[in-house]
XYZ file of C-alpha atoms in Angstrom:
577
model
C 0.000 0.000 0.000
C 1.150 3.504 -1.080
C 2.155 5.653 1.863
C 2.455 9.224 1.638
C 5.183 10.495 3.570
C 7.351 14.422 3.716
C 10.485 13.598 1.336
C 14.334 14.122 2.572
C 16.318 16.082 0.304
C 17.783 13.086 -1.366
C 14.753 11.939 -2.921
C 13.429 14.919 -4.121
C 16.628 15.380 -5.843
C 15.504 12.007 -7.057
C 12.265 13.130 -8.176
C 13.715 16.249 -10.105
C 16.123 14.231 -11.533
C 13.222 12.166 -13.544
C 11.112 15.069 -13.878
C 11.637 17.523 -16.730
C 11.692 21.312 -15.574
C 8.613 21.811 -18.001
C 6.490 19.384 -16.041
C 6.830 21.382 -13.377
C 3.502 22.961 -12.350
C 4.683 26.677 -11.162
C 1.076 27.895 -10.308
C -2.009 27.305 -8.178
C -4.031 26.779 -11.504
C -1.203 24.729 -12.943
C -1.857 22.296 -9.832
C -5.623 22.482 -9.731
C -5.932 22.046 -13.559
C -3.337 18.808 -13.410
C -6.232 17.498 -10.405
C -9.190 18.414 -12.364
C -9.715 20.069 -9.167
C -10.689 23.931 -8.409
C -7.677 26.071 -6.835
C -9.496 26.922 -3.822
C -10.135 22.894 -3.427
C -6.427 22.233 -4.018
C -5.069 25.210 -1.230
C -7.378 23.511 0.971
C -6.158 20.026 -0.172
C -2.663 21.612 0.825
C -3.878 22.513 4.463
C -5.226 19.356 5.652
C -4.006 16.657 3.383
C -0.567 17.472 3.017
C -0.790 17.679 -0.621
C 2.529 17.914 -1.315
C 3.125 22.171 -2.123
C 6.666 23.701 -2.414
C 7.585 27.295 -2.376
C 10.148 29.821 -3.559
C 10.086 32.761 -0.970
C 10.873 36.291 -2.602
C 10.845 39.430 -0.629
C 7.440 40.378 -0.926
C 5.460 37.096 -1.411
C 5.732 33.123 -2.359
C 5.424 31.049 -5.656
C 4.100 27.833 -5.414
C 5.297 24.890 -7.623
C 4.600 21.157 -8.015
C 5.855 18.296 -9.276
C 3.547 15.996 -11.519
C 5.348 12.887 -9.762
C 4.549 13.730 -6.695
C 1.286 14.330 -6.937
C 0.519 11.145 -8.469
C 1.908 9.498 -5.459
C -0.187 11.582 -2.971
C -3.559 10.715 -5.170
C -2.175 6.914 -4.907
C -2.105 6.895 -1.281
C -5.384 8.949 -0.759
C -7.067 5.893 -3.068
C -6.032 3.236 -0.088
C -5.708 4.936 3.220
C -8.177 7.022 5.091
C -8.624 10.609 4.633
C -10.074 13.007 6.825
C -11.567 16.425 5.209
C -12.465 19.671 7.030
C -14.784 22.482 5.826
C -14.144 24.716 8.219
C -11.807 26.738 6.576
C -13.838 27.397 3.393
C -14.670 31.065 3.015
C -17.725 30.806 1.745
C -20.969 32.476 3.563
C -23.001 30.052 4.961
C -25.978 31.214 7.286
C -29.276 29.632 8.654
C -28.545 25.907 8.956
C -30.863 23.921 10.035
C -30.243 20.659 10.681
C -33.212 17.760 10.891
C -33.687 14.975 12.687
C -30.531 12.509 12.410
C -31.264 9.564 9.549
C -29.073 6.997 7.667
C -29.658 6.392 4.555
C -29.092 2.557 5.414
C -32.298 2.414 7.145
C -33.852 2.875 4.059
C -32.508 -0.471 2.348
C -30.857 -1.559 -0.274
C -33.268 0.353 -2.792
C -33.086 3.905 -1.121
C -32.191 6.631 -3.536
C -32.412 10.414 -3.979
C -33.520 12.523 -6.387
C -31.714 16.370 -7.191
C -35.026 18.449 -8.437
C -33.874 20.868 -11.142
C -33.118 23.711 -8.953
C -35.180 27.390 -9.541
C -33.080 30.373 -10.519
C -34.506 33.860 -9.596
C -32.447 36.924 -11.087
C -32.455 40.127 -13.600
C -31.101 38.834 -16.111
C -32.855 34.782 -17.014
C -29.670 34.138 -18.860
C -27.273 33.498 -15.872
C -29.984 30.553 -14.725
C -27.287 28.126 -16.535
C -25.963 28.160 -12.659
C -29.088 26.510 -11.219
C -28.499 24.024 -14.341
C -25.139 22.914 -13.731
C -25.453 22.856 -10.154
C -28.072 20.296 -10.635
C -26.339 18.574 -13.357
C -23.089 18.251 -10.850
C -24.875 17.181 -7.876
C -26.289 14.444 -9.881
C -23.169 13.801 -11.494
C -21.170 13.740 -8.109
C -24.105 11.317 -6.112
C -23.817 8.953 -9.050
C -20.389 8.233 -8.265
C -20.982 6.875 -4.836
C -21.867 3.068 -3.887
C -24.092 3.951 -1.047
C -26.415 6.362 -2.773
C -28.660 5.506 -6.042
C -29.411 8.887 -7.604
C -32.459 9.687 -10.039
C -30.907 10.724 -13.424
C -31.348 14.532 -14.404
C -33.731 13.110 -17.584
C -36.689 12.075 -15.244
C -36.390 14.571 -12.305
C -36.243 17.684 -14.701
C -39.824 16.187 -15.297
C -40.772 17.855 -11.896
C -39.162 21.452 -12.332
C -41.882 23.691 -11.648
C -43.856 21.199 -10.288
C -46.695 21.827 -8.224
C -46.792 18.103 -6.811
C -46.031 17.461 -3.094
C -42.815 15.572 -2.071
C -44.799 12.436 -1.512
C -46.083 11.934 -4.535
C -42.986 13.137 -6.802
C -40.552 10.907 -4.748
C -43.328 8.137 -5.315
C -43.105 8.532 -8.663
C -39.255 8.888 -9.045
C -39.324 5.732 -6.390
C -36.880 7.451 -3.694
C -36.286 7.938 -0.452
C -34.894 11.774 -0.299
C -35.574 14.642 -2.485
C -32.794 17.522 -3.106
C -34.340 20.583 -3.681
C -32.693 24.086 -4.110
C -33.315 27.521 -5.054
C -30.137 30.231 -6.797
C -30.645 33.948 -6.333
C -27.860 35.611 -8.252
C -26.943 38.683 -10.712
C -24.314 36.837 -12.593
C -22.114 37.606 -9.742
C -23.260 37.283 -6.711
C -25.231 34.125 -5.770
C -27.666 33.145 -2.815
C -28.719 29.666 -2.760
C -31.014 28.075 -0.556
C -30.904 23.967 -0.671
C -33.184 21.284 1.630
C -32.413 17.522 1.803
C -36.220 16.240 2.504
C -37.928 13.028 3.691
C -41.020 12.771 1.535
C -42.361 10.397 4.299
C -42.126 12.427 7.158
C -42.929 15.537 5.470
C -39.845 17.095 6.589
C -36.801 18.010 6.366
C -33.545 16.756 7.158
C -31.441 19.313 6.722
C -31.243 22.481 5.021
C -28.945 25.416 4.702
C -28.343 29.076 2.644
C -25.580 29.950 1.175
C -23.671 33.132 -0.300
C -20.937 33.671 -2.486
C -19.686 34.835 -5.723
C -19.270 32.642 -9.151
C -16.065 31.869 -8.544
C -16.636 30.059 -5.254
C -19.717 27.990 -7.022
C -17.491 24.511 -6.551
C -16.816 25.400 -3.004
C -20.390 25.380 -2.570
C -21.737 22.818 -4.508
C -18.612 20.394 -2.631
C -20.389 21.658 0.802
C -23.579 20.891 -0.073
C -23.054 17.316 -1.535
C -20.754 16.413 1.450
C -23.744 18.030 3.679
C -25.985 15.657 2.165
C -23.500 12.426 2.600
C -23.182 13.497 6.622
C -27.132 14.497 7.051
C -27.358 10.533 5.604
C -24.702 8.723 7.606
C -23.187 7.599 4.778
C -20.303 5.678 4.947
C -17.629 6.818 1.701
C -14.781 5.039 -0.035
C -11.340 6.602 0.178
C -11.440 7.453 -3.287
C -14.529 8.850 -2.871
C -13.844 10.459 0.197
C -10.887 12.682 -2.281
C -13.715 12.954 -5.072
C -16.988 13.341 -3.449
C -18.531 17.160 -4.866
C -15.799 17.517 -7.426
C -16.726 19.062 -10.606
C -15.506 17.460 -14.074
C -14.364 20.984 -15.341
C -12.901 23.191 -12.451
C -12.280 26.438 -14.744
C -15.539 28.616 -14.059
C -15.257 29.806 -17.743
C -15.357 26.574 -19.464
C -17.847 24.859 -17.007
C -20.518 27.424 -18.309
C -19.652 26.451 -21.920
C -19.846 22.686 -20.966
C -23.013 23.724 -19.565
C -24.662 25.213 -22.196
C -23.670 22.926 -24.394
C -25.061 20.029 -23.020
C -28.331 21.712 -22.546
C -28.226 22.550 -26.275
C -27.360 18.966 -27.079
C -30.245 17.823 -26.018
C -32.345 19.701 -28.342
C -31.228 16.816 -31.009
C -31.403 19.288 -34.305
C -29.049 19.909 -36.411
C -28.299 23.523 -35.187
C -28.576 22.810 -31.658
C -25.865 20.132 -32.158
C -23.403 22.693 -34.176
C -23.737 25.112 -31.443
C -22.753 22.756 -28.584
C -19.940 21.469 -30.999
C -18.354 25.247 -31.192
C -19.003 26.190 -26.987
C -17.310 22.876 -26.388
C -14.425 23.557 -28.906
C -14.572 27.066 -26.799
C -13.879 25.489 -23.561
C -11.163 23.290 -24.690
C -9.157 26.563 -25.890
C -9.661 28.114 -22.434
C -8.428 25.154 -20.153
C -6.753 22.705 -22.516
C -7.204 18.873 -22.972
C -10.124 17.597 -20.338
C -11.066 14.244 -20.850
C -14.769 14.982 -20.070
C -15.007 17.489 -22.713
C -13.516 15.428 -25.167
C -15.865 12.200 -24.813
C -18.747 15.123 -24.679
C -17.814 16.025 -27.917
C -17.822 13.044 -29.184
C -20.601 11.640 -28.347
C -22.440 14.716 -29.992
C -20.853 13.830 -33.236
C -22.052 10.260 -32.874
C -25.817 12.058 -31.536
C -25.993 13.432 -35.380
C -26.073 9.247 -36.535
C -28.718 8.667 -33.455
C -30.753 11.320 -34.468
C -30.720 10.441 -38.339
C -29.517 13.933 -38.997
C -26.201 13.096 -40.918
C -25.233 9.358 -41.293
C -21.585 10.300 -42.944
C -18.915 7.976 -42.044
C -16.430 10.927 -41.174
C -18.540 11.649 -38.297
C -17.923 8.239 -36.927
C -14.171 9.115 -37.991
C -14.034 12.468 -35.822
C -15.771 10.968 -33.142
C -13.073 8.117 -32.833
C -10.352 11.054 -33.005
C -11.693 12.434 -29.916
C -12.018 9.423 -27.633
C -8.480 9.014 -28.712
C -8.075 12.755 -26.801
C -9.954 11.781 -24.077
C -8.068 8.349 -23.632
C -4.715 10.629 -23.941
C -5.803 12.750 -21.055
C -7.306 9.511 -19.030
C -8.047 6.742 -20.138
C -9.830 5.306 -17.110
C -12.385 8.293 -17.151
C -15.726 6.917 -17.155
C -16.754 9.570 -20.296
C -14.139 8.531 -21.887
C -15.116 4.605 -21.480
C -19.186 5.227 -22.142
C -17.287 6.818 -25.430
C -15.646 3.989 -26.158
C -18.267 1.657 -25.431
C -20.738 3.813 -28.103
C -18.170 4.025 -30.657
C -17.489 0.063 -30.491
C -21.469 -0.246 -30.067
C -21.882 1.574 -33.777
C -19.396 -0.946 -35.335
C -20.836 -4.420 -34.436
C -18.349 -5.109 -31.594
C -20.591 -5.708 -28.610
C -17.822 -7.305 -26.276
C -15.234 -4.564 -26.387
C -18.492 -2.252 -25.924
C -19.782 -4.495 -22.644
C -15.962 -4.394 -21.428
C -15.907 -0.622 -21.617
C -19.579 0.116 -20.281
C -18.720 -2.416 -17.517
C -15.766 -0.665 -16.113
C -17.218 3.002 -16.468
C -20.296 1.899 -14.396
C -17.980 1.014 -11.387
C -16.903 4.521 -11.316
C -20.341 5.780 -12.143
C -22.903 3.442 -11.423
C -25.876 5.208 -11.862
C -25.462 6.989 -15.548
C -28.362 6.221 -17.297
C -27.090 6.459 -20.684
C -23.945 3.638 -19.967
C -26.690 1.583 -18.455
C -29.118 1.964 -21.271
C -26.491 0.723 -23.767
C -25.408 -2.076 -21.695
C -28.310 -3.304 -21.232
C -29.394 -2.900 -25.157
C -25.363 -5.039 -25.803
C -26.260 -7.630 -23.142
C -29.758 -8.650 -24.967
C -28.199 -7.868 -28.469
C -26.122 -10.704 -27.606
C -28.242 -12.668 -25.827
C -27.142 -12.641 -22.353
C -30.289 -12.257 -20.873
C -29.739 -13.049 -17.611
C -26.797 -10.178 -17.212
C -29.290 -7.758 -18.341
C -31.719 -8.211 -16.184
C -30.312 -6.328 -12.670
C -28.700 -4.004 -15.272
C -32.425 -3.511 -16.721
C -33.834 -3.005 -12.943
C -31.021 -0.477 -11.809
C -32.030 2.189 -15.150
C -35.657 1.348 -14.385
C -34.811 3.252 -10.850
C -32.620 5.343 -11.904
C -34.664 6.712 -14.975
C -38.161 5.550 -14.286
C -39.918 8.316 -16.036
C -37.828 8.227 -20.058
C -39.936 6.299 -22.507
C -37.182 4.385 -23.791
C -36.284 2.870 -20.352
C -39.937 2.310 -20.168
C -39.311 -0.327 -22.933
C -36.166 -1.908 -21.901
C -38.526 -4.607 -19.528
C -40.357 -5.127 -22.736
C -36.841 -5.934 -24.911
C -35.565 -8.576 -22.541
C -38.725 -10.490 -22.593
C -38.902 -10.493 -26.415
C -35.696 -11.740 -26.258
C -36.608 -14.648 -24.032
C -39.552 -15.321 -26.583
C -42.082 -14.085 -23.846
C -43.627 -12.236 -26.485
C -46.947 -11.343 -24.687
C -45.263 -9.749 -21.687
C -43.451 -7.859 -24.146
C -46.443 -5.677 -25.414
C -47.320 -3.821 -22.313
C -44.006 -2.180 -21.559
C -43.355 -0.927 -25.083
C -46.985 0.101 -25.417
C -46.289 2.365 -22.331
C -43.311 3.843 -23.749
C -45.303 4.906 -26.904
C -48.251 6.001 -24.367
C -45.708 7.940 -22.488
C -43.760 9.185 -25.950
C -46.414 9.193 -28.646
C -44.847 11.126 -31.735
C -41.790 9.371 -31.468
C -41.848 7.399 -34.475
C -39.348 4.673 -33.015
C -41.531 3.717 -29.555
C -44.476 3.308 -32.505
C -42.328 1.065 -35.064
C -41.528 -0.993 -32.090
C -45.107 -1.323 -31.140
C -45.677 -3.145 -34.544
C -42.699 -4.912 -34.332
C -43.754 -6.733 -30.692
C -47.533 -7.086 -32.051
C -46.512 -8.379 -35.079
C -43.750 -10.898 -33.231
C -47.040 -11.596 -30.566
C -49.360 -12.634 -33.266
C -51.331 -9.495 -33.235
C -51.569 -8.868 -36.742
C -54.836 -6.355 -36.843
C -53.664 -4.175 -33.599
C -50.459 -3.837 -35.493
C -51.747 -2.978 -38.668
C -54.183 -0.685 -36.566
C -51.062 0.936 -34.865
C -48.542 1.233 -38.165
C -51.109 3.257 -38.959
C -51.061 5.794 -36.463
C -47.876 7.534 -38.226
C -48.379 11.557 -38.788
C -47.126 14.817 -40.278
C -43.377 14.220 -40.675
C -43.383 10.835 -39.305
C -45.138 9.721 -42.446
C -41.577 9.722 -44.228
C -39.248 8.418 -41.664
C -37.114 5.403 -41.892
C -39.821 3.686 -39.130
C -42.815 4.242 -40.996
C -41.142 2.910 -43.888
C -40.442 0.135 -41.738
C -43.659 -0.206 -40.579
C -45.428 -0.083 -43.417
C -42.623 -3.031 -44.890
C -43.628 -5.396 -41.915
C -47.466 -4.419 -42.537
C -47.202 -5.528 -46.395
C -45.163 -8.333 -45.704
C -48.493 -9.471 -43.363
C -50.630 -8.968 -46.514
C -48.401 -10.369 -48.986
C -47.878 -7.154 -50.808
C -43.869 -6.943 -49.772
C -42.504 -7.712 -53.196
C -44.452 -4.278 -54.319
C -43.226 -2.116 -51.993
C -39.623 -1.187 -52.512
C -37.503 0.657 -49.663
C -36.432 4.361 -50.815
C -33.192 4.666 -51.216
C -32.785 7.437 -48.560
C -34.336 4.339 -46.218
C -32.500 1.499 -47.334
C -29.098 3.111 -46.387
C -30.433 4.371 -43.241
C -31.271 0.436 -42.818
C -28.394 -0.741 -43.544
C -26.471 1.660 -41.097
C -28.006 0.572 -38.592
C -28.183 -3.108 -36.659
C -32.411 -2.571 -35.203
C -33.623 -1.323 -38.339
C -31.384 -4.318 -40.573
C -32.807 -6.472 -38.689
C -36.510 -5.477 -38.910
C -35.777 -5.563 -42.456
C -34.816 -9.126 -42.394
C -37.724 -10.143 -40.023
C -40.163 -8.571 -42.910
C -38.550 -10.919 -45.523
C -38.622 -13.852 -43.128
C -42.136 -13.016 -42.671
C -43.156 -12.883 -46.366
C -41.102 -16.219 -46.496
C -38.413 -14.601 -48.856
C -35.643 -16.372 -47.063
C -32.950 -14.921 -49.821
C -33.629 -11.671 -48.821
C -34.362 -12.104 -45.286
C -30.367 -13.975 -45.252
C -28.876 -10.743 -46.720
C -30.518 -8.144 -44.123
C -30.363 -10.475 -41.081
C -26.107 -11.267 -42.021
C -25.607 -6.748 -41.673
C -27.530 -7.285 -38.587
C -24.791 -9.818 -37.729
C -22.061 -7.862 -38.407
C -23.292 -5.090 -36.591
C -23.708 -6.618 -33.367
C -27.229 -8.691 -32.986
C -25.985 -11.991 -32.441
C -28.749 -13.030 -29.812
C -28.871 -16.809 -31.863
C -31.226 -18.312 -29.114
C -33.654 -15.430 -30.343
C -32.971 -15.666 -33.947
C -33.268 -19.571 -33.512
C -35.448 -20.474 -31.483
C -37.665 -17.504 -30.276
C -38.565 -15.979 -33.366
C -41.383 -16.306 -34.946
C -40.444 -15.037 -38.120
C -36.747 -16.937 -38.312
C -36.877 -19.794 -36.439
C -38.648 -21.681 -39.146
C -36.310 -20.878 -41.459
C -33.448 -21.483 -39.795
C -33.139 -24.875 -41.861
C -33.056 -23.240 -45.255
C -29.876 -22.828 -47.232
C -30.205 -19.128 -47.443
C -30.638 -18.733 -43.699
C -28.350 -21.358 -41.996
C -25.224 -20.136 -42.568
C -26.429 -16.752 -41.376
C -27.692 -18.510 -38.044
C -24.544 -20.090 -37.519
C -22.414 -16.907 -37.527
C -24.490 -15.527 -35.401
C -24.496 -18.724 -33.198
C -20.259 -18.800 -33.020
C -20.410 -14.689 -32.422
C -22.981 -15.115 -29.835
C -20.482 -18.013 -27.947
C -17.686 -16.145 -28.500
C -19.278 -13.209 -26.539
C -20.605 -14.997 -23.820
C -16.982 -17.031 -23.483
C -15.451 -13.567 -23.185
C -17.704 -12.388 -20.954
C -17.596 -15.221 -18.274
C -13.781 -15.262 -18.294
């Protein structure tokens, strides 16, 4: 075990002997930006963790410097011994604390969890309410990152921001424990925020607190009020998380407002929206440097322009590969730069590097809902159903309320060829989501695979306005003809057929509509892209299916099967080893 201890004169002379004078850091934001950390956290770091700070006295004041190697060493021994941390010092204002009756968390059970409502920003000037946004968005961030705690994720809580619903019923609906809720008063410079930790239960609160300060102490704060949060609940922290709990991914104030912003306008999933977070986050990287969170952000927007259908050009998937190679240069063991990796490997068919990736960036960060999404969509891609099924559970609390997770219950019981079980969680997640052209293609899809041949006929066509002309419809409409016997007169646009053949889900409803018309030529072709991009769930293809299993004789089909049946082993070898 790594022990830190204060270094004789010999081995620092050691130390500068393998460190080159430019990797010296010769400035407080040299050292905090080498920690990911914020300077104030790092002067405090130096006052009661011995981080290891030297200084070159002058006549007037002191430089600070630091040595890369050294630092490394103190961060090793902070990972496996304890570590004690003090707030006492911090100069931020913090007035009219009121502390609630004393609860742990472990009382709860195993599935206690808290949810961070989007927190209210009141102010001249609407513009500067991207603090309330981040705060929430760190809080989040920072919760999902410990063991103890299962945090809502930021897609279904925002669903309550403005709410008028009591506590009770929200946290009922979110299915937690604790609610976080918070308030930011603030002029751009000066903030006020007001924060309660509350027990829907009890209709109470167990713990609240106000605090004041300007923008540039925001991390200070929003470090106090997680930690506040992990003592109000008794719990019990890591080492490592003990160093990490509250920490922000981007310490520079500047560039955390572009990261910010740019996320929010990521979301939007248009074609504008995604250029504009594409230049704030290029922005923010020319302010602070390399950061391996805003490097796997930026790609996975590149790779949101393929999800969305807005651009399917291969040079996006290039770019997007050249900037998880920047994040893995900065760290490679950052879980955005592994959920990056795990996307990029998802797009190109190779589902066990992808479950490898996704694995080890939900141990860091066990509650993102997007890593767990796609790890659950890999596990049943490749038939391991019974992996996915505490993976399906955990996003079902974490992200009860987005329509996709909805469906994910839904997926793994199609995939175990319960096909009736299937139909009410993916009819809920069109319920919940009902212009979404996807949650309706998969509706016919699942009544079609049930035997339900009028409801989905019934339900393909429900399809409106734009919709009409999207790769689904088409879809839709393919596995509808192929029920009447019409499929050999209706050919798939071109626009549509690449689109299908991009893309494993839609190659593979493709297939199932030739299986289904009994073309088992065509069906072969479609089904073998579906192959090589990743769907090799052969006990669904073989013996669930309605649509292939019969076929899986013919000479057109077998040889398809069997690939899939020797990629589907070779996964689940890997994956048990």
């Amino acid at each position: 075990m790594a022990v830190f201890v204060p270094l004789s004169g010999v081995a620092i002379m050691s130390i500068m002997s393998r460190t080159l004078p430019q990797d010296r850091l010769d400035s407080w934001k040299a050292i905090a930006r080498y920690l990911g950390r914020s300077v104030r956290t790092v002067r405090r770091w130096e006052q009661s963790q011995a981080l290891p700070v030297h200084r070159l006295m002058h006549h007037s004041k002191a430089s600070v410097y630091a040595y890369p190697q050294e630092l490394d060493d103190w961060r090793e021994a902070r990972a496996h011994g304890p570590v004690k941390t003090s707030l006492s010092n911090s100069p931020v204002e913090s007035v009219g604390e009121m502390p609630g009756p004393s609860r742990s968390i472990e009382d709860k059970g195993d599935a206690a969890g808290i949810a961070v409502l989007p927190f209210s920003f009141a102010g001249p000037d609407p513009s500067h309410s991207w603090v309330a946004d981040g705060l929430t968005e760190e809080m989040i961030s920072g919760f999902s990152r410990l063991a103890k705690l299962r945090v809502t994720s930021r897609t279904s809580s925002s669903a309550f921001k403005s709410s008028d619903q009591d506590s009770k019923a929200i946290a009922g609906l979110l299915g937690v424990s604790y609610l976080l809720e918070g308030g930011v008063l603030g002029d751009g410079r000066r903030f006020r925020i007001n924060v309660r930790l509350i027990d829907p239960q009890q209709d109470d609160h167990v713990w609240s607190q106000q605090f004041a300060g300007d923008i540039e102490q925001i991390f200070d704060i929003q470090e106090q009020i997680v930690r506040a949060v992990v003592d109000s609940l008794h719990l019990r922290l890591a080492p490592l998380e003990e160093v990490n709990v509250g920490q922000p991914a981007v310490s520079d104030i500047s560039a955390w407002r572009l990261v910010v912003l740019a996320r929010q306008a990521a979301l939007r999933w248009n074609q504008e929206a995604l250029g504009k977070a594409r230049s704030l986050l290029t922005e923010a990287l020319e302010l602070i440097g390399e950061n391996a969170t805003i490097c796997a952000t930026m790609g996975r927007v590149l790779l949101n322009y393929q999800e969305a259908g807005i651009i399917t050009d291969e040079d996006l998937s290039v770019e997007a590969r050249s900037w998880a190679k920047r994040a893995h240069m900065v760290d490679s063991g950052h879980p955005e730069t592994r959920i990056l990796n795990g996307w990029l490997a998802h797009t190109t068919g190779d589902l066990g590097l992808a479950i490898e990736e996704l694995e080890k960036a939900l141990e860091q960060d066990r509650d993102h809902p997007d890593a767990l999404l796609l790890f659950a969509n890999c596990l049943l891609r490749t038939g391991q159903t019974r992996r996915a099924r505490p993976v399906i559970d955990h996003v079902m609390a974490v992200d009860p309320l987005t329509p996709l997770t909805r469906c994910m219950p839904g997926f793994l019981s199609a995939m175990e060829g319960r096909f009736e079980s299937a139909i009410g969680p993916y009819r809920d997640m069109l319920e919940r989501d009902p212009a979404n052209p996807v949650a309706r293609l998969f509706n016919v899809w699942i009544l079609f695979v049930a035997g339900h041949d009028d409801e989905a006929i019934a339900v393909a066509r429900g399809f409106e306005g734009t919709a009409e002309q999207s790769t689904p419809a088409h879809l839709a409409r393919q596995l509808t003809a192929a029920h009447q016997g019409t499929l050999e007169d209706l050919p798939l646009a071109n626009s549509v057929t690449e689109a299908a053949w991009g893309s494993e889900m839609y190659s593979r409803h493709v297939a199932e509509g030739w299986a289904k018309a009994g073309n088992a030529k065509r069906a072969a072709q479609w089904l073998d892209r579906a192959v090589e991009l990743g769907f090799v769930n052969w006990p669904y293809l073989a013996e669930h299916s309605p649509f292939f299993s019969p076929l899986r004789e013919d000479p057109s089909l077998k040889p398809v099967l069997e690939k899939a049946k020797r990629r589907w082993k070779a996964i689940s070898d890997r994956s048990s080893n």
